[in-house]
GROMACS .gro file of C-alpha atoms in nm:
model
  218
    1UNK     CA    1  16.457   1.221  10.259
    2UNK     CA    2  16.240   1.354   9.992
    3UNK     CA    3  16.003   1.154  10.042
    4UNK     CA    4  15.950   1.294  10.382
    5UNK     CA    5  15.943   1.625  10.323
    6UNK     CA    6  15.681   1.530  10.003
    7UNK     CA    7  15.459   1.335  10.275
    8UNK     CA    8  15.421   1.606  10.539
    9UNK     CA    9  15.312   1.881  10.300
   10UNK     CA   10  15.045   1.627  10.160
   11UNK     CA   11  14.916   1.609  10.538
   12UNK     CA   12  14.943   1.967  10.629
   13UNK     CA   13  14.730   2.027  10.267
   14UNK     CA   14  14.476   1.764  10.327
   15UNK     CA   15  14.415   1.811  10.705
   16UNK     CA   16  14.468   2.217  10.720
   17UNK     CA   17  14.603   2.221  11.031
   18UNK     CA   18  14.837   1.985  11.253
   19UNK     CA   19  14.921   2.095  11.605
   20UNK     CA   20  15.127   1.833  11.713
   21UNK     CA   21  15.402   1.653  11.508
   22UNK     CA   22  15.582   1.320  11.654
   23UNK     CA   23  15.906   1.212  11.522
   24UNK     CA   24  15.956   0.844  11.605
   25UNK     CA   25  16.206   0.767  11.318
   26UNK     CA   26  16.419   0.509  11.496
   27UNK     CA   27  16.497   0.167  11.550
   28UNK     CA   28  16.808  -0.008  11.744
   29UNK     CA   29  17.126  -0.126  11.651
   30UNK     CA   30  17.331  -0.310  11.888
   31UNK     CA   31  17.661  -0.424  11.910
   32UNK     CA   32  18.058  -0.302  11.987
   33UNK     CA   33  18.164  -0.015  11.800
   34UNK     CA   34  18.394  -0.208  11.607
   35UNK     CA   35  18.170  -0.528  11.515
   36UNK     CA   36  17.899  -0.323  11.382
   37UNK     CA   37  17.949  -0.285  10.977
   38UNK     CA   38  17.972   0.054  10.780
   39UNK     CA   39  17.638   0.017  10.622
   40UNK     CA   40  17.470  -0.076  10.924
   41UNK     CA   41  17.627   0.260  11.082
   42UNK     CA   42  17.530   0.479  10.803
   43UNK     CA   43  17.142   0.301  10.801
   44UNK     CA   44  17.118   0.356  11.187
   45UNK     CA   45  17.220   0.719  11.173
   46UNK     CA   46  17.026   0.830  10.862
   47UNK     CA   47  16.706   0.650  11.016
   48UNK     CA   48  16.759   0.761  11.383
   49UNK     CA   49  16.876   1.105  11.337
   50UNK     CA   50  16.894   1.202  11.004
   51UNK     CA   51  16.508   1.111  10.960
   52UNK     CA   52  16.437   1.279  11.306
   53UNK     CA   53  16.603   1.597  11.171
   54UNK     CA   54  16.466   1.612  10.860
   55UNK     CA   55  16.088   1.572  10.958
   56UNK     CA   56  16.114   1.855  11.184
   57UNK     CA   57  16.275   2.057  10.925
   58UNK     CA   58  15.969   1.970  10.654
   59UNK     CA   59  15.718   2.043  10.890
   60UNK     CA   60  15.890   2.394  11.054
   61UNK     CA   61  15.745   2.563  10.767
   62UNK     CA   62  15.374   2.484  10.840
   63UNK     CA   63  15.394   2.526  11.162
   64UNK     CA   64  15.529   2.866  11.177
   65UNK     CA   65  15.275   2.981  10.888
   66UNK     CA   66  14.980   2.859  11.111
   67UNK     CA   67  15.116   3.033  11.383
   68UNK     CA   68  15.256   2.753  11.614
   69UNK     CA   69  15.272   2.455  11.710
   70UNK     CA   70  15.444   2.180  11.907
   71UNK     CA   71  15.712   1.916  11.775
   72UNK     CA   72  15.772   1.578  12.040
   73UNK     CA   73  16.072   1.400  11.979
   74UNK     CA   74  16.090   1.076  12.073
   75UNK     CA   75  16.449   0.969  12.204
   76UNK     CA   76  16.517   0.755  12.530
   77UNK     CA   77  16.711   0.761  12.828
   78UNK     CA   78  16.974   0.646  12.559
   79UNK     CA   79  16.993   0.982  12.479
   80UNK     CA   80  17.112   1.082  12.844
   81UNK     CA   81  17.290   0.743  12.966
   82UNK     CA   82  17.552   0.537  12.759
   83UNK     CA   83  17.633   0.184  12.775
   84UNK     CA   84  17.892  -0.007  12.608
   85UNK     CA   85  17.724  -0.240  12.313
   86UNK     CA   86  17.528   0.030  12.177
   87UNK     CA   87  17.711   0.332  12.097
   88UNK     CA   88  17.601   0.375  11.708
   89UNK     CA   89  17.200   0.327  11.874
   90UNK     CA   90  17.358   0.631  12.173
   91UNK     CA   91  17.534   0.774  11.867
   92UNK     CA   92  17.178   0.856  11.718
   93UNK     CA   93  17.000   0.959  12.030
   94UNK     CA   94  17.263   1.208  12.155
   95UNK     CA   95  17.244   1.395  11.836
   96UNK     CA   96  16.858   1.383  11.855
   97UNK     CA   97  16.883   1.550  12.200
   98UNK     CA   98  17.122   1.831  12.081
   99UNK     CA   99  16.928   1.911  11.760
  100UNK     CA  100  16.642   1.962  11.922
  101UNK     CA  101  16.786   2.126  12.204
  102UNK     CA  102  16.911   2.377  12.025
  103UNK     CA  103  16.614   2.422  11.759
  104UNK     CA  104  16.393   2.504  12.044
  105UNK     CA  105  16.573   2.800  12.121
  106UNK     CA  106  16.557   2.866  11.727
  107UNK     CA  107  16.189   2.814  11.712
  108UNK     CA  108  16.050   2.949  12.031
  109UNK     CA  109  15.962   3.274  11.869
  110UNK     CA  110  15.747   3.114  11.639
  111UNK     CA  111  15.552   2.991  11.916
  112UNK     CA  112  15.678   2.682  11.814
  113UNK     CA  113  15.754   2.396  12.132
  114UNK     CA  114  15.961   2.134  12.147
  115UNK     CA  115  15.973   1.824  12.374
  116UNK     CA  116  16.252   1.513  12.450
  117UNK     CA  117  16.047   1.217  12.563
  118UNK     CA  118  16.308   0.979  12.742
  119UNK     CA  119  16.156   0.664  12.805
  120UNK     CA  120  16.321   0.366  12.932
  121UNK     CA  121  16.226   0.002  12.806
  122UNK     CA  122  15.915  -0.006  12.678
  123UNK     CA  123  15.710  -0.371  12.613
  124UNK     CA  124  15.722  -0.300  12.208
  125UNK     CA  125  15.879  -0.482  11.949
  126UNK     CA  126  16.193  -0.305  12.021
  127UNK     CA  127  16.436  -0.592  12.124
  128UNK     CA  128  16.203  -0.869  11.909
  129UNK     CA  129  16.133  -0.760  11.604
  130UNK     CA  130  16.315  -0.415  11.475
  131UNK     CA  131  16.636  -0.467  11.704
  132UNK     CA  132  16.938  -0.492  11.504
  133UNK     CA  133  17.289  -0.709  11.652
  134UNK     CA  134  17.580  -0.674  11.455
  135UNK     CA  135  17.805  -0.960  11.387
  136UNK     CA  136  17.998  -1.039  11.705
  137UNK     CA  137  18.383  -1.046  11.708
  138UNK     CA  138  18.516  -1.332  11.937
  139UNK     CA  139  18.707  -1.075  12.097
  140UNK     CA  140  18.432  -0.896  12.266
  141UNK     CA  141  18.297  -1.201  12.423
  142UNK     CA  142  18.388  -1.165  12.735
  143UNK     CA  143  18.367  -0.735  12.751
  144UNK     CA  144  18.087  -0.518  12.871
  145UNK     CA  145  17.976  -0.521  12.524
  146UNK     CA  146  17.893  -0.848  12.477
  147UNK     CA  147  17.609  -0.761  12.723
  148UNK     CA  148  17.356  -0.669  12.441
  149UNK     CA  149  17.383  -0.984  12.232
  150UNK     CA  150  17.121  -1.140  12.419
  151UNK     CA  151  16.822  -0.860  12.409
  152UNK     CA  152  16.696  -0.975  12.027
  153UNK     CA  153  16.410  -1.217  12.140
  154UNK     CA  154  16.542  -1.295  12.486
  155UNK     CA  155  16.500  -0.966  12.664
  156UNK     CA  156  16.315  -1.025  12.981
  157UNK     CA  157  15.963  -0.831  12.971
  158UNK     CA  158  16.044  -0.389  12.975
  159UNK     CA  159  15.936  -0.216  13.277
  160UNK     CA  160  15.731   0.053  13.055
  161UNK     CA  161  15.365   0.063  12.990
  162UNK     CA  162  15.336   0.174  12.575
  163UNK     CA  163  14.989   0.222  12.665
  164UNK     CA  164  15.093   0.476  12.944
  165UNK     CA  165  15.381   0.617  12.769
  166UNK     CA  166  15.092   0.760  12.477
  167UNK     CA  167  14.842   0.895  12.734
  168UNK     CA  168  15.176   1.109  12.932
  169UNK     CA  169  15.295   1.233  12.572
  170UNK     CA  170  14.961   1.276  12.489
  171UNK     CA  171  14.855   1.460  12.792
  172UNK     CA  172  15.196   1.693  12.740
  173UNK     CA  173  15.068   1.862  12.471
  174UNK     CA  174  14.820   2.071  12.675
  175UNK     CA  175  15.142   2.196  12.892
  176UNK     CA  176  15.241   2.584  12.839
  177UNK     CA  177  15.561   2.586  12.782
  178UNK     CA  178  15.581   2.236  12.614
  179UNK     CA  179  15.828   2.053  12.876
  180UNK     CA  180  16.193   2.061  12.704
  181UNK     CA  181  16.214   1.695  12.869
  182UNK     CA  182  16.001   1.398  12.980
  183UNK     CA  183  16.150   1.122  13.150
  184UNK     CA  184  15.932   0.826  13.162
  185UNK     CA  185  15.954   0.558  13.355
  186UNK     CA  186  16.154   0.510  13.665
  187UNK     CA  187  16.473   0.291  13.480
  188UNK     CA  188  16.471   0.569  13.345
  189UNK     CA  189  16.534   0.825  13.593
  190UNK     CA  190  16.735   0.608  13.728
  191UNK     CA  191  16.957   0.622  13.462
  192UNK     CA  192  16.922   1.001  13.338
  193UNK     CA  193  17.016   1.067  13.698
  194UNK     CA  194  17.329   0.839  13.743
  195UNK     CA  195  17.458   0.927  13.413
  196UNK     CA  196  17.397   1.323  13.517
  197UNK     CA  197  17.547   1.299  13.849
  198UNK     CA  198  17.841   1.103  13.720
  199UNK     CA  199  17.874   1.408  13.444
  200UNK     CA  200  17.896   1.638  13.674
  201UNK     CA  201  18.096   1.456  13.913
  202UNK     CA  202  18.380   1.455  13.627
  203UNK     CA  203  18.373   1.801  13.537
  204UNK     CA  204  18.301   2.017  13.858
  205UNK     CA  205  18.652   1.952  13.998
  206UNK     CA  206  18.786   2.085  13.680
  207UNK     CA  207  18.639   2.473  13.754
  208UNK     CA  208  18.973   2.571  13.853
  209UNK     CA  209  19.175   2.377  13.565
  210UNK     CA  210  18.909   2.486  13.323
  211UNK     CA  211  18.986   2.876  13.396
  212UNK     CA  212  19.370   2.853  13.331
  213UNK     CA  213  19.279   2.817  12.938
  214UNK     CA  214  19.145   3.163  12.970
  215UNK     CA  215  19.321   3.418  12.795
  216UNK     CA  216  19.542   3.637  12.992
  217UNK     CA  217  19.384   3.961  13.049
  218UNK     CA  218  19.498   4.267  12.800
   0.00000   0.00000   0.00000
């Protein structure tokens, strides 16, 4: 993580200013929660979110001594919706979307903006090249996590434009307040919006349950 932090001062000194940093530390690892190995675990969440976190924290300084600034993060409708197979990958993305949720409100008086992008597939070497698969246990073979085994190299072709992805992140920057979230493309807002509805479909029955936790009056 050093070697982060040692990399975005050298920018910030060479160029003089930066306006817009985008954190796209990530990569996926698929697989059942139990088949996937304690290295690969640690290496998905240092990479995903520990490498998020840390190269907003390097470049925080700069940006408030300039004056502002705007940090994208780059998550996925991963980070909203969950699906069985990839909970280390949803794991990492979750985190990303509370981290920065939360350092928004930390850095807003700095001027300082913050944005979730939330794509959904994209037609990158995601699933054929940088996509991780743990080693499968014969027991999952017929469960909903067996699902995932067959995105590395056979994944039918994304729905998302990477072309059009850049040019709407791109064209975000210019927005006053920075958008907290940008869902792009329409798997998913499909699936931000299921998984939301089906949130809130849990919990709003609970308002009265919820309340008799409360401490009793004094």
């Amino acid at each position: 993580m050093l070697r982060v932090r040692e990399v975005i001062d050298a920018a910030f000194r060479d160029l003089g200013r930066i306006d817009v940093v985008v954190i796209n530390a990530g990569y996926g690892l698929f697989g059942a929660a139990e088949e996937v190995s304690d290295e690969q675990m640690v290496h998905q969440i240092s990479t995903n979110l520990l490498g998020s976190m840390q190269t907003a924290r390097a470049a925080l300084p700069h940006l408030r001594a300039q004056g502002g600034g705007r940090l994208i993060q780059i998550s996925s409708v991963a980070g909203l919706a969950a699906h069985a197979g990839a909970s280390l990958y949803h794991a990492s993305k979750w985190g990303c979307e509370g981290f920065m949720e939360a350092l928004a409100q930390e850095v807003a008086p700095f001027n300082i903006g913050v944005t979730l992008v939330e794509p959904g597939g994209a037609r990158t070497a995601f699933t054929r090249g940088s996509l991780q698969l743990s080693d499968p246990l014969s027991a999952y073979d017929r469960t909903p996590a067996a699902f995932v085994r067959q995105f590395k190299d056979t994944a039918p072709p994304a729905l998302g434009d990477p072309a059009k992805i850049a040019a709407r992140i791109i064209d975000s920057t210019a927005q006053h307040p920075a958008p907290m979230r940008m869902v792009l493309g329409s798997d998913s807002y499909q699936g931000v919006t299921t998984a939301v509805r089906n949130r809130l479909a849990q919990i709003e029955p609970q308002q009265v349950t919820a309340a008799e936790t409360d401490a009793d009056p004094t």
